[in-house]
Every structure is written in C-alpha cells, then in structure tokens.
Tab-separated table of C-alpha atoms in Angstrom:
chain	number	residue	atom	x	y	z
A	16	MET	CA	0.000	0.000	0.000
A	17	SER	CA	1.238	3.422	-0.920
A	18	GLU	CA	2.198	6.086	1.578
A	19	TRP	CA	-0.557	8.290	0.174
A	20	TRP	CA	-3.124	5.563	0.834
A	21	LYS	CA	-1.918	5.141	4.432
A	22	GLN	CA	-2.273	8.892	4.959
A	23	GLN	CA	-5.855	8.808	3.695
A	24	ILE	CA	-6.775	5.965	6.031
A	25	GLU	CA	-5.232	7.862	8.929
A	26	ARG	CA	-7.387	10.873	8.051
A	27	VAL	CA	-10.489	8.641	8.119
A	28	ARG	CA	-9.339	7.129	11.423
A	29	ARG	CA	-8.869	10.639	12.927
A	30	ASN	CA	-12.335	11.625	11.712
A	31	ASP	CA	-10.858	14.540	9.766
A	32	PRO	CA	-13.741	16.941	8.964
A	33	ALA	CA	-12.045	17.843	5.662
A	34	VAL	CA	-12.544	14.276	4.388
A	35	GLY	CA	-16.142	14.057	3.217
A	36	LYS	CA	-15.362	12.307	-0.043
A	37	LEU	CA	-12.526	9.869	-0.508
A	38	VAL	CA	-11.415	8.409	-3.845
A	39	LEU	CA	-9.137	5.406	-3.319
A	40	GLY	CA	-9.615	3.806	-6.720
A	41	SER	CA	-7.038	1.504	-8.283
A	42	GLU	CA	-4.819	1.377	-5.200
A	43	LYS	CA	-4.909	-2.459	-5.195
A	44	ILE	CA	-5.208	-2.497	-1.396
A	45	GLY	CA	-6.600	-6.032	-1.281
A	46	HIS	CA	-8.624	-7.402	1.615
A	47	GLU	CA	-5.984	-6.352	4.160
A	48	GLY	CA	-6.324	-2.706	3.153
A	49	ALA	CA	-10.114	-3.020	3.126
A	50	ARG	CA	-9.943	-4.373	6.678
A	51	GLU	CA	-7.890	-1.341	7.778
A	52	LEU	CA	-10.311	0.994	6.060
A	53	ALA	CA	-13.308	-0.776	7.628
A	54	GLU	CA	-11.863	-0.350	11.122
A	55	ALA	CA	-11.379	3.367	10.464
A	56	LEU	CA	-14.936	3.681	9.097
A	57	LYS	CA	-16.496	2.189	12.215
A	58	LYS	CA	-15.839	5.366	14.186
A	59	ASN	CA	-15.885	7.897	11.366
A	60	THR	CA	-18.750	10.388	11.247
A	61	MET	CA	-17.485	12.713	8.497
A	62	LEU	CA	-16.997	10.566	5.392
A	63	HIS	CA	-20.121	10.504	3.220
A	64	THR	CA	-18.733	9.230	-0.113
A	65	LEU	CA	-16.203	6.456	-0.674
A	66	PHE	CA	-14.920	5.381	-4.080
A	67	LEU	CA	-12.948	2.158	-3.811
A	68	THR	CA	-12.830	1.027	-7.437
A	69	ALA	CA	-10.594	-1.726	-8.837
A	70	SER	CA	-8.817	-2.220	-5.515
A	71	ASN	CA	-8.975	-6.040	-5.493
A	72	ILE	CA	-10.727	-6.299	-2.109
A	73	GLY	CA	-12.641	-9.511	-2.919
A	74	ASP	CA	-15.164	-11.153	-0.616
A	75	GLU	CA	-12.989	-10.746	2.485
A	76	GLY	CA	-12.671	-7.014	1.941
A	77	ALA	CA	-16.379	-6.655	1.173
A	78	SER	CA	-17.195	-8.558	4.371
A	79	ALA	CA	-14.917	-6.258	6.376
A	80	LEU	CA	-16.632	-3.211	4.892
A	81	ALA	CA	-20.002	-4.804	5.668
A	82	GLY	CA	-18.950	-4.887	9.321
A	83	ALA	CA	-18.274	-1.158	9.159
A	84	LEU	CA	-21.636	-0.498	7.485
A	85	ARG	CA	-23.392	-2.085	10.453
A	86	VAL	CA	-22.236	0.784	12.697
A	87	ASN	CA	-21.290	3.676	10.380
A	88	THR	CA	-24.000	6.328	10.112
A	89	SER	CA	-22.368	8.884	7.807
A	90	LEU	CA	-21.560	6.983	4.600
A	91	VAL	CA	-24.157	7.772	1.928
A	92	LYS	CA	-22.448	6.593	-1.268
A	93	LEU	CA	-20.209	3.529	-1.653
A	94	GLN	CA	-18.575	2.648	-4.976
A	95	LEU	CA	-17.086	-0.886	-5.014
A	96	SER	CA	-17.040	-1.668	-8.728
A	97	ALA	CA	-14.430	-3.986	-10.262
A	98	ASN	CA	-13.246	-5.462	-6.959
A	99	ASN	CA	-13.568	-9.230	-7.550
A	100	ILE	CA	-16.515	-9.413	-5.170
A	101	ASP	CA	-18.403	-12.704	-5.410
A	102	ASP	CA	-21.691	-13.883	-3.875
A	103	LEU	CA	-20.232	-14.178	-0.365
A	104	GLY	CA	-19.211	-10.527	-0.329
A	105	ALA	CA	-22.551	-9.428	-1.779
A	106	ILE	CA	-24.450	-11.446	0.830
A	107	ALA	CA	-22.346	-9.919	3.631
A	108	LEU	CA	-23.078	-6.427	2.312
A	109	ALA	CA	-26.788	-7.225	2.006
A	110	ASP	CA	-26.848	-8.469	5.591
A	111	ALA	CA	-25.232	-5.239	6.809
A	112	LEU	CA	-27.724	-3.155	4.842
A	113	LYS	CA	-30.593	-4.678	6.811
A	114	THR	CA	-29.652	-2.364	9.680
A	115	ASN	CA	-27.717	0.454	7.996
A	116	THR	CA	-29.749	3.668	7.884
A	117	SER	CA	-27.463	6.011	5.954
A	118	LEU	CA	-26.254	4.357	2.729
A	119	ARG	CA	-28.329	5.539	-0.229
A	120	SER	CA	-26.170	4.408	-3.154
A	121	LEU	CA	-24.176	1.201	-3.641
A	122	ASN	CA	-22.290	0.420	-6.842
A	123	LEU	CA	-21.212	-3.215	-7.212
A	124	SER	CA	-20.904	-3.241	-10.992
A	125	SER	CA	-18.220	-5.250	-12.796
A	126	ASN	CA	-17.706	-7.796	-10.028
A	127	ARG	CA	-18.418	-11.559	-9.986
A	128	ILE	CA	-21.788	-11.501	-8.261
A	129	GLY	CA	-24.175	-14.252	-9.338
A	130	PHE	CA	-27.808	-15.076	-8.645
A	131	PRO	CA	-27.464	-15.787	-4.868
A	132	GLY	CA	-25.721	-12.479	-4.178
A	133	ALA	CA	-28.145	-10.512	-6.355
A	134	CYS	CA	-31.107	-12.165	-4.607
A	135	ALA	CA	-29.758	-11.184	-1.185
A	136	LEU	CA	-29.350	-7.587	-2.329
A	137	ARG	CA	-32.801	-7.549	-3.937
A	138	GLU	CA	-34.307	-8.910	-0.728
A	139	VAL	CA	-32.732	-6.180	1.398
A	140	LEU	CA	-34.525	-3.548	-0.692
A	141	SER	CA	-37.784	-4.687	0.913
A	142	LEU	CA	-36.296	-3.992	4.367
A	143	ASN	CA	-34.106	-0.950	3.775
A	144	PHE	CA	-35.949	1.925	2.119
A	145	VAL	CA	-33.043	4.362	2.365
A	146	ILE	CA	-31.228	2.753	-0.558
A	147	THR	CA	-32.220	4.537	-3.762
A	148	THR	CA	-29.447	3.331	-6.087
A	149	LEU	CA	-28.022	-0.180	-6.473
A	150	ASN	CA	-25.851	-0.978	-9.496
A	151	LEU	CA	-25.234	-4.656	-10.295
A	152	ASN	CA	-24.490	-4.286	-14.003
A	153	HIS	CA	-21.746	-6.423	-15.560
A	154	ASN	CA	-21.796	-9.246	-13.029
A	155	ARG	CA	-22.328	-12.989	-13.478
A	156	LEU	CA	-26.106	-13.057	-13.541
A	157	PRO	CA	-27.847	-15.796	-15.549
A	158	SER	CA	-30.386	-13.304	-16.940
A	159	SER	CA	-31.318	-9.679	-16.609
A	160	ASP	CA	-34.619	-10.527	-14.866
A	161	ILE	CA	-33.282	-9.881	-11.395
A	162	LEU	CA	-31.829	-6.544	-12.527
A	163	HIS	CA	-35.290	-5.590	-13.778
A	164	GLU	CA	-36.804	-6.604	-10.427
A	165	ILE	CA	-34.256	-4.489	-8.561
A	166	ALA	CA	-34.937	-1.549	-10.875
A	167	ALA	CA	-38.677	-1.913	-10.272
A	168	LEU	CA	-38.168	-1.899	-6.510
A	169	LEU	CA	-35.923	1.164	-6.706
A	170	ASP	CA	-38.351	2.935	-9.056
A	171	ASP	CA	-41.130	3.023	-6.452
A	172	PRO	CA	-42.067	6.740	-6.301
A	173	VAL	CA	-42.614	6.595	-2.540
A	174	ARG	CA	-39.087	5.212	-1.905
A	175	GLU	CA	-37.278	8.516	-2.522
A	176	ALA	CA	-39.776	10.488	-0.440
A	177	TRP	CA	-39.593	7.932	2.370
A	178	ALA	CA	-35.783	7.856	2.275
A	179	SER	CA	-35.664	11.648	2.581
A	180	GLY	CA	-38.216	11.682	5.418
A	181	GLU	CA	-40.973	13.313	3.360
A	182	ALA	CA	-43.393	10.368	3.482
A	183	ASP	CA	-44.828	8.340	6.334
A	184	THR	CA	-45.822	5.361	4.183
A	185	LYS	CA	-43.218	2.808	3.132
A	186	PRO	CA	-43.071	1.818	-0.546
A	187	ALA	CA	-45.443	-0.881	-1.744
A	188	ARG	CA	-44.112	-4.424	-2.215
A	189	GLU	CA	-46.159	-5.821	-5.074
A	190	ILE	CA	-43.282	-6.679	-7.427
A	191	PRO	CA	-43.116	-10.465	-8.043
A	192	LEU	CA	-39.682	-11.701	-7.061
A	193	ALA	CA	-37.807	-14.534	-8.773
A	194	SER	CA	-37.545	-17.542	-6.502
A	195	ARG	CA	-35.239	-19.790	-8.434
A	196	GLU	CA	-32.000	-19.571	-10.350
A	197	GLU	CA	-32.501	-19.537	-14.079
C-alpha cells in the first residue's frame, strides 16, 4: 500500500472533517487494506462518499466493509465496482444493509456476483428503504430478470420520499420476485 493511501486511512481514522469524499480507486489495497479501512470507518462520522474502485478487495474485503456499514452512520455513497466481489461478499453487504440507515447508493458493478448475491441484495430492498441506487451491471447473472426486479423496486415513487423523510408510508411491495436460479 502506498504512503498516500496510508495517509488517507489515517485521516479517516482521525475523523478529519475535511474528508467528506474519498477516492481510493485503483490502489490495489486487497482485503488487508479493506480491513484497515473498515476499522477506520467504524468510528468515522465525516466521510459521506467512498470510491474504492478496482482495488482487489474480494469477498474478504467486502465482508470487512459490511462490518463497518453495520455501525457507520455517515456513509451515503459507496462505490465498489471492479473489486472481484463474489456472492459471499454481496451477501455480507446485504446483511449489513438490513440495519444500515445512511447508505443511499451502492455500486457493485463489474464484479463476480451471481444469482445468490443478487437475490440477497434484492431482498434487502424490501427492508431498507433508504437505498435509492443499487448498481449490479456487468456481473455474473444468468439473466437480466433480477436486474429488472431491482430496478422496479428502486423505481417506487414513494421510496425517494420515504428515504428523505418526506413520506410516512413505506413503498409498496407488489413486485413479483424470482424464486429460483434460471
């Protein structure tokens, strides 16, 4: 890991108010670096946007970040595209999003997520109404049906109002969900 990267993690760890958005793309930090970042995120209240693209974090790194998402209340946008994340990492993130109340946008495009991981993420959309953007394009999905289901869930007009606190009624759940791998 580069010296620059270590300095950025230290700023997150110190809860530096000047660090609201952090772009750590292509640093190739691996799961060890993701673990360090996750530990720093657990106590951070300033960072709202994190871009961690093509950093080779894999399932272990995604799971570490999922642990941080369980307690972090400031992160609003998380970009994890092209990180070799498989179903296990996607399922860990989905599990964390069941209780996370701040993350509105999650980009998991260009990973290795298949049907089980996509199903877990689709399922969490019926529990977490704060999420308004979920990108699973360019993964290992057997068909685009599940992407259409996710888009339909995210397109509920009440979701955005509910996520912003402008509506008292949660979005309707009348979208038929796929129950088997195709």
